[in-house]
XYZ file of C-alpha atoms in Angstrom:
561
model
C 13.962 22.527 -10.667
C 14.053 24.938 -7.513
C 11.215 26.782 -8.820
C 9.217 24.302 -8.706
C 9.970 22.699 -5.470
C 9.396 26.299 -4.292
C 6.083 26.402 -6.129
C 5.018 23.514 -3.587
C 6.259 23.908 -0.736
C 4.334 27.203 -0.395
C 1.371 24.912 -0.651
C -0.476 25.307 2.496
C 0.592 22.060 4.943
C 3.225 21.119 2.968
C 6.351 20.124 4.043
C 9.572 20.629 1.701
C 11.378 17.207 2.441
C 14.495 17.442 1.434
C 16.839 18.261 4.209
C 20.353 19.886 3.285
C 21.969 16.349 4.432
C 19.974 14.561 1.874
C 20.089 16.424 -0.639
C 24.070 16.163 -0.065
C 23.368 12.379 0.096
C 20.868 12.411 -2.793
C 24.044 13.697 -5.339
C 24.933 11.810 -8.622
C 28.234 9.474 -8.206
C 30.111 7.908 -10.461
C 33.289 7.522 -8.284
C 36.457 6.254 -9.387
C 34.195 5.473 -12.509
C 31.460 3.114 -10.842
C 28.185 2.704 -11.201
C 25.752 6.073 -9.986
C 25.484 6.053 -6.248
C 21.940 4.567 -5.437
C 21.643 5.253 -1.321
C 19.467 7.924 -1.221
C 16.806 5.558 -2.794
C 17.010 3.247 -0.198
C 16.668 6.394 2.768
C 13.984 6.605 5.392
C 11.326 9.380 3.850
C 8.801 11.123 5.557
C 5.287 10.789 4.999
C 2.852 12.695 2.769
C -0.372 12.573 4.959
C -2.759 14.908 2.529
C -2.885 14.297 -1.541
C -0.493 16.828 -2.753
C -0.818 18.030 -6.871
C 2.178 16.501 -9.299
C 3.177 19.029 -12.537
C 2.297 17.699 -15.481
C 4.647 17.253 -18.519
C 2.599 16.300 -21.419
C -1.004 15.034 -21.619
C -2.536 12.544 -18.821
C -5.100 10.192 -21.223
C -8.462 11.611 -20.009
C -10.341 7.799 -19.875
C -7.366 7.217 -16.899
C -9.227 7.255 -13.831
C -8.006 5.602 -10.942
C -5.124 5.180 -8.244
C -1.999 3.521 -8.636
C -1.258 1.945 -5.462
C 2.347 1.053 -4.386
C 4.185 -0.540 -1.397
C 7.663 -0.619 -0.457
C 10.238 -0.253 2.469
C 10.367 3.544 3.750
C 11.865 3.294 7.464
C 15.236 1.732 7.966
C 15.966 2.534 11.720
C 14.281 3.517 14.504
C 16.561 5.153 17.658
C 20.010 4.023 17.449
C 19.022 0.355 15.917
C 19.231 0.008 11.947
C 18.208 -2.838 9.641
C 20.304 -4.120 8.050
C 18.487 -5.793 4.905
C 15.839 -3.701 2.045
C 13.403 -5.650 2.754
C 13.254 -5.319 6.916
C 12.327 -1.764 5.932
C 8.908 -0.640 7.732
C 6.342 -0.336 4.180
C 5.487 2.536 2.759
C 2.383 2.973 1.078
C 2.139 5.321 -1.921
C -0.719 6.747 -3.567
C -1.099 8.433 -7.354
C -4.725 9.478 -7.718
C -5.601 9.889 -11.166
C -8.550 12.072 -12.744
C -9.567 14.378 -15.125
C -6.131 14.482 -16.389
C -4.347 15.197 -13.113
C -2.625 13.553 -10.834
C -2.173 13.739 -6.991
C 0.511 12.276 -4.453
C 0.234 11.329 -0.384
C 1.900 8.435 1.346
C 1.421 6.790 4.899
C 3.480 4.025 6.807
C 1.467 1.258 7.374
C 0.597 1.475 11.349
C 1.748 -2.661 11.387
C 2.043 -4.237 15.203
C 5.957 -4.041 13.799
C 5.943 -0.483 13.343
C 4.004 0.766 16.372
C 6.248 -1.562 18.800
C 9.170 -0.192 16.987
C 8.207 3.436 17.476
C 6.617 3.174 20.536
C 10.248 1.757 22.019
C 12.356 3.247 19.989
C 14.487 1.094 18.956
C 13.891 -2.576 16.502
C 12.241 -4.803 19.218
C 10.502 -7.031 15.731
C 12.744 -9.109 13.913
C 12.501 -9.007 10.289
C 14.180 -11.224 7.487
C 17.685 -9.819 8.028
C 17.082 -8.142 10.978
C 17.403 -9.825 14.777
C 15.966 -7.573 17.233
C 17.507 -7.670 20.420
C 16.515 -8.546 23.926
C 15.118 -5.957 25.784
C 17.725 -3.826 27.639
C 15.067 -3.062 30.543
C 14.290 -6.891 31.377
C 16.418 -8.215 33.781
C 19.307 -11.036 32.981
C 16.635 -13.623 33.578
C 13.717 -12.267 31.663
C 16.173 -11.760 28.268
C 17.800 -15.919 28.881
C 14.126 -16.917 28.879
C 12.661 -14.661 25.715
C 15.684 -16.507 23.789
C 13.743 -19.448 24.027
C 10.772 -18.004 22.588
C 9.492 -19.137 19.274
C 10.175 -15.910 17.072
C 6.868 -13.970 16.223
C 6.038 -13.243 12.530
C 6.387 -9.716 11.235
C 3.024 -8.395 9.868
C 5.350 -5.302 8.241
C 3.283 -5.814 4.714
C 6.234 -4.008 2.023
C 5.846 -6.478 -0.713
C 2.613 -5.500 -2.014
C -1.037 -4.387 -2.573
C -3.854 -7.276 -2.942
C -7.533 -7.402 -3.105
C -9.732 -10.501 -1.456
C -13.377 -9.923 -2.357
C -14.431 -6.318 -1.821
C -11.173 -5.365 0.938
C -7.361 -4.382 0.336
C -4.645 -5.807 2.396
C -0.980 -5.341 2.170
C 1.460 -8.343 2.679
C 5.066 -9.515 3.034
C 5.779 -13.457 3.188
C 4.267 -14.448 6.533
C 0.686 -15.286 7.520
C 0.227 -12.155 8.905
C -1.677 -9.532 6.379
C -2.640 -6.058 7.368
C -6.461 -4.830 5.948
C -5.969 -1.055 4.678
C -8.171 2.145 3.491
C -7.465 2.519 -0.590
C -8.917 5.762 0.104
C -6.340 7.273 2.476
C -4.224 4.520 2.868
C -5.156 3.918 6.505
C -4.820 1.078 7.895
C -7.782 -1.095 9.559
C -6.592 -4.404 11.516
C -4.503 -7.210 10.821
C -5.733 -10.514 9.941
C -3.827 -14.003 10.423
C -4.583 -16.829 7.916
C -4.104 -19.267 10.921
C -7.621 -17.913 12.015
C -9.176 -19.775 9.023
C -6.300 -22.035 7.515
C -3.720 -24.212 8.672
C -0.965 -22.574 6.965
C 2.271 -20.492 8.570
C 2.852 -18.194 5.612
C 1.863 -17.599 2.334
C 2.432 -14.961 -0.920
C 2.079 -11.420 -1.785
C 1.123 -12.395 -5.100
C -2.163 -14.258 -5.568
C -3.923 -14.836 -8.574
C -7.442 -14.205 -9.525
C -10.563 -15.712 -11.812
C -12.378 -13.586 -13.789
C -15.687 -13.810 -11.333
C -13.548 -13.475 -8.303
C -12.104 -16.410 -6.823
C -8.606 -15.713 -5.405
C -5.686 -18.637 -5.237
C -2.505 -18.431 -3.311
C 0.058 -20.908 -1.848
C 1.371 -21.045 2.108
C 3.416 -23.417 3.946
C 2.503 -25.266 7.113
C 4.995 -27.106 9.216
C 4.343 -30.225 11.796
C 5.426 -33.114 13.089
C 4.602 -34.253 9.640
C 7.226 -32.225 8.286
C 6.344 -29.446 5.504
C 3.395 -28.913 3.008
C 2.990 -26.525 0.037
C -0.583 -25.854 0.220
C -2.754 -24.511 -2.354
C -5.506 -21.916 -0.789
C -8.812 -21.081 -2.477
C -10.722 -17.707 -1.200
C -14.098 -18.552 -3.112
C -16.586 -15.121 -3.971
C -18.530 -14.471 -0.458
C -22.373 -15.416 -1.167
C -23.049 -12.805 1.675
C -21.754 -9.412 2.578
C -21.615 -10.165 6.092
C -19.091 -12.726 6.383
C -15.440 -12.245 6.374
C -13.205 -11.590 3.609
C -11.559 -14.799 3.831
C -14.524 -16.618 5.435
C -14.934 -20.036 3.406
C -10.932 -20.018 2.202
C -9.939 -24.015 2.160
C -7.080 -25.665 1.233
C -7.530 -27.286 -1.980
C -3.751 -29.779 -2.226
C -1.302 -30.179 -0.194
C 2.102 -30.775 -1.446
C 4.709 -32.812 0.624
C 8.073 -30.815 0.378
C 10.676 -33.260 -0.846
C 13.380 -32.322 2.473
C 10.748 -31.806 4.880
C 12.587 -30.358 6.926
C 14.394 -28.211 4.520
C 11.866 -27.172 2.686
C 11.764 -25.047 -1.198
C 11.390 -20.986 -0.793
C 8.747 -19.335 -3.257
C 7.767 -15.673 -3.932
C 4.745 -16.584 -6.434
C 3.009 -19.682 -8.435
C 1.460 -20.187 -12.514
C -2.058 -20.663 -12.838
C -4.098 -21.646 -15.924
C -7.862 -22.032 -16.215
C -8.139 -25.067 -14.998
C -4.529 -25.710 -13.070
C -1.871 -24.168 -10.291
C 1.740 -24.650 -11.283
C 3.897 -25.307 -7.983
C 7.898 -24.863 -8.741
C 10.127 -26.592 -5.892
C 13.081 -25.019 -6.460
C 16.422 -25.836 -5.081
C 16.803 -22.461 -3.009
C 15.920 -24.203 0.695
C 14.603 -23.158 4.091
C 16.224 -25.067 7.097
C 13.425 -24.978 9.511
C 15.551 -25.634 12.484
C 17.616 -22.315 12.136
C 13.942 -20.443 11.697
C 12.909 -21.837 15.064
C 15.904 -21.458 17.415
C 17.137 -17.777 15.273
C 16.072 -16.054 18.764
C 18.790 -18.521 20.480
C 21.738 -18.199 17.778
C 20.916 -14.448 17.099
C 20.617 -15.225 13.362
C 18.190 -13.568 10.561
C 15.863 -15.650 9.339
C 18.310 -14.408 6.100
C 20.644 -16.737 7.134
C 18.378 -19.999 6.758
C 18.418 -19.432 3.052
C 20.465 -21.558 1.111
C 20.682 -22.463 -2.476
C 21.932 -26.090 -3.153
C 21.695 -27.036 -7.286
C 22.678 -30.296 -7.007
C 18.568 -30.428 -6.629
C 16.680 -30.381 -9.877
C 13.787 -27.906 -10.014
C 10.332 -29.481 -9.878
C 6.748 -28.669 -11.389
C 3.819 -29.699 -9.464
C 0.670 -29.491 -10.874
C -2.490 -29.970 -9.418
C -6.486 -28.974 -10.509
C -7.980 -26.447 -9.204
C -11.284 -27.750 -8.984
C -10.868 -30.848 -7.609
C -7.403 -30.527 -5.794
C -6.120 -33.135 -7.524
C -2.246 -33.213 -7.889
C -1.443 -34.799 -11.714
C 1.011 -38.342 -11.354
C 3.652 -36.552 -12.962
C 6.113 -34.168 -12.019
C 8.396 -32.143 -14.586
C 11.488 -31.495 -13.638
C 14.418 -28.844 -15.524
C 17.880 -27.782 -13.887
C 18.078 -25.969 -10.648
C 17.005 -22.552 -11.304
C 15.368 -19.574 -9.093
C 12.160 -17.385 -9.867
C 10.515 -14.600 -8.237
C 7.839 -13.771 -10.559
C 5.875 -15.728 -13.059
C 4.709 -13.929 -16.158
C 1.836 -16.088 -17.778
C 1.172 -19.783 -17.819
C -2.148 -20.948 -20.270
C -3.540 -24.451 -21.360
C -2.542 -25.883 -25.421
C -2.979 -28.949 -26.613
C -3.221 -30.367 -23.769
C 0.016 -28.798 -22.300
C 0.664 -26.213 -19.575
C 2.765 -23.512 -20.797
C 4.556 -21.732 -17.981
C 6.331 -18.095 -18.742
C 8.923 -17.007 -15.703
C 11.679 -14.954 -15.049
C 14.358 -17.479 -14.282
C 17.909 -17.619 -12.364
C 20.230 -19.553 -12.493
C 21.952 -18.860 -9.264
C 19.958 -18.020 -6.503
C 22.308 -16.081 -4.007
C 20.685 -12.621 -5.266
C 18.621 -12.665 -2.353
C 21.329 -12.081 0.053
C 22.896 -9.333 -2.211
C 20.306 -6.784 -1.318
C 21.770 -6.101 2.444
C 21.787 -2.367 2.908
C 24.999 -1.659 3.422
C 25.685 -3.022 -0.189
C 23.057 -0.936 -1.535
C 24.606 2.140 0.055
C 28.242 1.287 -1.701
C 30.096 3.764 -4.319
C 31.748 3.458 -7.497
C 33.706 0.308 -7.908
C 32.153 -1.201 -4.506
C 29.346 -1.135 -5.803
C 30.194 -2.423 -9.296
C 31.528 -4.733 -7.261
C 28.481 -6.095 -5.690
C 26.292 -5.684 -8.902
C 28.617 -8.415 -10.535
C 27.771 -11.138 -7.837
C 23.896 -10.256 -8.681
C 22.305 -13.546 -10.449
C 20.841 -12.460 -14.292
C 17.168 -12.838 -14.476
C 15.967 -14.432 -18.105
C 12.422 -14.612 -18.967
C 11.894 -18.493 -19.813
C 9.455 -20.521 -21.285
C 8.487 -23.791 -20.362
C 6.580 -26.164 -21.669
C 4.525 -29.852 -19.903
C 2.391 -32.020 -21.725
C -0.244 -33.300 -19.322
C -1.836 -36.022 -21.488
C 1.059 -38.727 -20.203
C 0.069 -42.484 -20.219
C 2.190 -45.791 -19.970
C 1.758 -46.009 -23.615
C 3.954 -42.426 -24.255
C 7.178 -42.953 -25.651
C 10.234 -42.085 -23.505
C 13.207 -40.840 -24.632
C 11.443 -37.856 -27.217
C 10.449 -34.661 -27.202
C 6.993 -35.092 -26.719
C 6.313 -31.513 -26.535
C 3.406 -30.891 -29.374
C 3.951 -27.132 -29.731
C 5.527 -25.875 -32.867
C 5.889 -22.053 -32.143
C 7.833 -22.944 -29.438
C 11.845 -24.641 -29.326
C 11.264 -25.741 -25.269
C 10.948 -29.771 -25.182
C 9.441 -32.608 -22.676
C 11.354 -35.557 -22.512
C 10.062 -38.602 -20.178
C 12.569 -40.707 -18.382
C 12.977 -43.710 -17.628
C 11.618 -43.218 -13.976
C 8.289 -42.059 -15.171
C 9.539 -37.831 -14.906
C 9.585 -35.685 -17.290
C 12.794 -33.225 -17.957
C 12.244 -30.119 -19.600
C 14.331 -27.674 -21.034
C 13.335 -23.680 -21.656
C 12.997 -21.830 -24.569
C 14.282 -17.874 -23.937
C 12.043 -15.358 -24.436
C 14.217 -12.647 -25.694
C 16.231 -12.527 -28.477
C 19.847 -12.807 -26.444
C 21.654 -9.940 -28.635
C 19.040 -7.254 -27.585
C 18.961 -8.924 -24.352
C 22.793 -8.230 -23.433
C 21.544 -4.052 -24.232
C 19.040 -4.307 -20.981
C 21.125 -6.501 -18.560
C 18.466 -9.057 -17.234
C 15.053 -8.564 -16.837
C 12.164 -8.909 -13.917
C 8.889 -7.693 -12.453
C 6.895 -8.656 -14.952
C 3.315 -7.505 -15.857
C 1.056 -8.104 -18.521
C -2.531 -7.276 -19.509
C -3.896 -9.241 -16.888
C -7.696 -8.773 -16.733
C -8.000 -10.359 -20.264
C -5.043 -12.300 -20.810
C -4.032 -14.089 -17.348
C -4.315 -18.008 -18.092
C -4.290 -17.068 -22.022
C -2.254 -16.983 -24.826
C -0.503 -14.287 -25.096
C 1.961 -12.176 -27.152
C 3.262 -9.400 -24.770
C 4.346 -8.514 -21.509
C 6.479 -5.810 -19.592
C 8.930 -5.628 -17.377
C 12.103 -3.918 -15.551
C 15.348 -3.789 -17.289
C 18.548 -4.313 -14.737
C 21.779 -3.071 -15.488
C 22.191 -2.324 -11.849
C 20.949 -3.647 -8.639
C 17.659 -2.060 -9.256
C 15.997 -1.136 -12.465
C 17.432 0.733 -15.078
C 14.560 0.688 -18.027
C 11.503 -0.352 -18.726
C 11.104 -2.691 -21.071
C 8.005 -4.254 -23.541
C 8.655 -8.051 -24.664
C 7.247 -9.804 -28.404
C 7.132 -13.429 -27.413
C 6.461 -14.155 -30.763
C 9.191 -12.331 -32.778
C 11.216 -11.735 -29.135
C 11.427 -8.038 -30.105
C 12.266 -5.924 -27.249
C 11.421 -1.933 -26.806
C 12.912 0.199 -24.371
C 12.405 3.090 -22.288
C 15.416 4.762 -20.718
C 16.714 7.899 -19.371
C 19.696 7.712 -17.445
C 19.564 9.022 -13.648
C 16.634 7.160 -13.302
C 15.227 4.073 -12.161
C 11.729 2.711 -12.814
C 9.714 0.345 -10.351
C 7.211 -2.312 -11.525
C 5.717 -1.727 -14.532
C 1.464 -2.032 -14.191
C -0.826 -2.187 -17.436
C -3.729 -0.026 -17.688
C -6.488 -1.173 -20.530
C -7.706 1.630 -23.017
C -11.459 1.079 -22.318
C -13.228 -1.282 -25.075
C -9.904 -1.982 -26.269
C -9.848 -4.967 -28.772
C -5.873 -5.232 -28.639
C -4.272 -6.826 -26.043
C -1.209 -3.667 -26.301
C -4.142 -1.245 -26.343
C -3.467 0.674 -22.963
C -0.828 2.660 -20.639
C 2.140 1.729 -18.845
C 2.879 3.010 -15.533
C 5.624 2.901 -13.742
C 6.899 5.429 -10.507
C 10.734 6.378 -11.190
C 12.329 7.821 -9.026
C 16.303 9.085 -9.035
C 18.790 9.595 -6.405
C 19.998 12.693 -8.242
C 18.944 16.259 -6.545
C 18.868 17.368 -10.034
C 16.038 15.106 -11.412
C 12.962 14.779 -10.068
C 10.568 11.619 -8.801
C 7.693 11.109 -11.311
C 4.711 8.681 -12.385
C 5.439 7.912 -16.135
C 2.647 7.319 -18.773
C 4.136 4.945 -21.500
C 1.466 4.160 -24.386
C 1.674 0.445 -23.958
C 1.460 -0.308 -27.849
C 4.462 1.692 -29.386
C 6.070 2.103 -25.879
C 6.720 6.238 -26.350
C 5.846 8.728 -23.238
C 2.761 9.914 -23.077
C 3.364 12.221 -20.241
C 5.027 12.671 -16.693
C 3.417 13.823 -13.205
C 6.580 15.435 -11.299
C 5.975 14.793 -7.717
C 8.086 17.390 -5.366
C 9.584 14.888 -2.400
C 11.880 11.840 -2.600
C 10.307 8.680 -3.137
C 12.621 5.404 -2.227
C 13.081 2.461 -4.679
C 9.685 0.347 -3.920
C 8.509 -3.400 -4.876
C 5.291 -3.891 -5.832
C 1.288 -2.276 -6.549
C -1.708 -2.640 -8.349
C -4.038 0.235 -10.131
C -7.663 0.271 -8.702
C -9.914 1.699 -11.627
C -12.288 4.654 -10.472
C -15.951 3.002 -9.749
């Protein structure tokens, strides 16, 4: 391993990263028999400014050309102030350039308003979802009384992921601040507010996209009105000169059902004709948001999850904006990430990774990240499973449908659709895993499929990230039809996201390449981009990168023009 470390660092401009206190950090521990200690992956990093070269163990697929783009916390302090949550972490954005069977390395921080007033202070002066910053020390008594009064200002620190409107790339986290960025060299340009052409006050890192263009996402706004879901459209610019998101409408707005306490979401379904809203029982008390500046509380602590509330489907029509009469409702569960959702017989068929707790969010506080051995196992126990789910809602409903049945038409699939008596419809899931192979991976998230010719589809695969910790453990390929699993694993390792890469002119929808950055907190093993051929799920080859990455969220690969 030293060798080759050595090998790079006499690389003209390159800096060896690893400092003798984190490569002391960075050691394998399984004390007092407990889970491997994790905290080096979640340690600031320095960046790589200039593409560096990877070694190459096996054979890169020649018709890969492209970068893999990834985003994810990197900074977790600045001066004497610390965050105190993974996801208050300034982003991180990583680069693997693929060509010509090689691959190459750099990574910036995303120069956010957060991060610059952060450095240029030096100390947290931007609060971030578990993170208060603190009144400025060189105000006087007055000036600080008065700022606690403030409204508090969203964070524009982008770590949850890479996403393309029209012809630019921004980076995003949960507010309505997104930051424009340089695929090229990962520099970033300006950041643009979605106030400036919607009235929204957040919206999603994950959007979804039609084949000619047209981008959907979902944001909240809040007024005296009380709280909307809203449904945004970012049509295909007819000209080059306007804006990215010039001509973005909203298409429905939902009423939340506690408008003042309104649902949390992380992503949506879409179909080909429909968006797929889940309210789900994990709330948002507005009031705490708004005075957090007075009570000195994270906007963390505003979260709660209350399942005595059923979880609700909304679905409205893309085209027109219309939202259907009837509402579906299942049990109180929690998702993250949809998978797929298509259109049969006249049904909606909506894939997620479900919860059915949803505390995890406040599990993922640094300082539980950073625990040992049976601390840690500990903390891992309290962490909700994730279950891929399928559900299932029949959208041709009249007075004339019987209640009391399953009137789900379907036969490949065991989820049903029952109306009740007050005109909703209940639904209960169908797993998509068999449960005994299941148990081997632990629970199972970030899911990806083949997107650019099966998103809105029917489908029969999809990928994901095995858990048997607090991050992932394997990666993992999923049959929905025979609910056959494959697995790749090495232990000391933990793979992020996986992200499907067609074969060109393929004609399967398996035909193509997994990749996936793991990284290890083990000085031993070494951070690498893994090829995985996507159909029988065996490495195709590894790029060995020669600094330490941390654990990230999300990306997206950008094909080579």
């Amino acid at each position: 391993m030293d060798y080759i470390l050595s090998a790079f660092y006499n690389i003209p401009g390159l800096k060896y990263f690893f400092s003798q206190e984190k490569r002391q950090q960075s050691m394998s521990s399984t004390e007092e028999g407990g889970k491997e200690y994790i905290a080096p992956l979640f340690q600031t990093v320095e960046e790589v400014l200039q593409p560096i070269p990877t070694r190459i163990t096996g054979t890169v697929p020649e018709w890969i050309k492209g970068s893999l783009l990834r985003i994810g916390p990197g900074k977790f302090e600045f001066g004497n102030d610390k965050f105190n949550h993974w996801f208050d972490g300034m982003a991180l954005m990583h680069k693997f350039t693929i060509e010509n069977g090689t691959v190459m390395y750099m990574s910036r921080f995303l120069q956010s308003d957060a991060y610059r007033s952060n450095e240029s202070h030096n100390r947290i002066v931007v609060s971030e979802f578990g993170t208060v910053a603190l009144p400025d020390p060189c105000k006087s008594l007055f000036q600080r009384f008065v700022s606690t009064f403030e409204l508090p200002k969203p964070t524009d620190n982008g770590n949850i992921n890479f996403m393309k409107y029209e012809k630019d790339y921004y980076v995003s986290t949960e507010t309505n601040l997104m930051c424009k960025v340089d695929p090229v060299m990962l520099e970033t340009k300006e950041q643009v507010n979605w106030s400036d052409y919607i009235a929204v006050n957040a919206a999603t890192a994950h959007p979804h996209y039609d084949p000619n263009g047209t981008a959907y996402n979902m944001g909240n706004s809040f007024g005296k009105q009380g709280t909307f879901y809203n449904i945004i459209k970012v049509p295909v610019q007819e000209s080059e000169d306007e804006g990215t998101l010039h001509g973005a409408q909203v298409i429905c707005s939902i009423p939340a059902k506690d408008k003042w306490n309104p649902s949390y979401y992380h992503s949506f379904g879409m179909t080909e004709n429909f968006i797929v809203f889940m309210e789900q029982p994990i709330k948002l008390n507005v009031l705490k948001i708004i005075t957090s500046k007075i009570t000195g509380k994270p906007i963390l602590d505003s979260f709660r999850w209350d399942p005595i509330f059923d979880t609700v489907f909304h679905v409205a029509n893309k085209h027109t904006g219309e939202l259907h009469s009837v509402t579906f409702h299942t049990a109180a569960v929690m998702m993250y990430h949809q998978i797929n959702s298509y259109e049969d017989q006249g049904c909606i068929v909506i894939d997620i990774c479900c919860q059915d707790d949803g505390k995890g969010y406040g599990l993922y506080q640094l300082h539980n990240l950073r625990e040992s051995g049976k601390a840690l196992d500990e903390v891992y126990k309290l962490v909700p499973k994730s279950i891929p789910r399928r559900f299932v809602l029949p959208l041709d409903i009249t007075s004339e449908t019987p209640q009391g049945i399953n009137i789900n038409p379907l036969t490949y699939t065991s989820a049903t659709a029952v109306i009740r008596a007050d005109g909703t419809v209940w639904c209960t899931h169908e797993n998509l895993c068999d449960e005994e192979s299941f148990e081997e991976i632990g629970c199972l998230d970030f899911p990806a499929i083949n997107y650019s010719k099966y998103n809105t589809k029917k489908y029969r695969y999809f990928y994901g990230c095995g858990f048997q910790h607090l991050i992932g453990t394997c990666l993992v390929k999923v049959d929905v039809v025979t609910k056959g699993l494959k697995v790749w694993q090495e232990d000391g390792f933990y793979p992020s996201e996986p992200v499907f890469v067609p074969s060109p002119d393929s004609n399967e929808e398996d035909d193509g390449v997994i990749l996936s950055a793991v990284v290890s907190p083990n000085q031993d093993k070494t951070t690498f981009l893994l090829f995985l051929d996507a159909k029988n799920f065996t490495e195709l080859c590894r790029a060995e990168v020669p600094v330490l990455i941390p654990y990230g969220i999300h990306g997206i690969f950008l094909p080579q023009k």
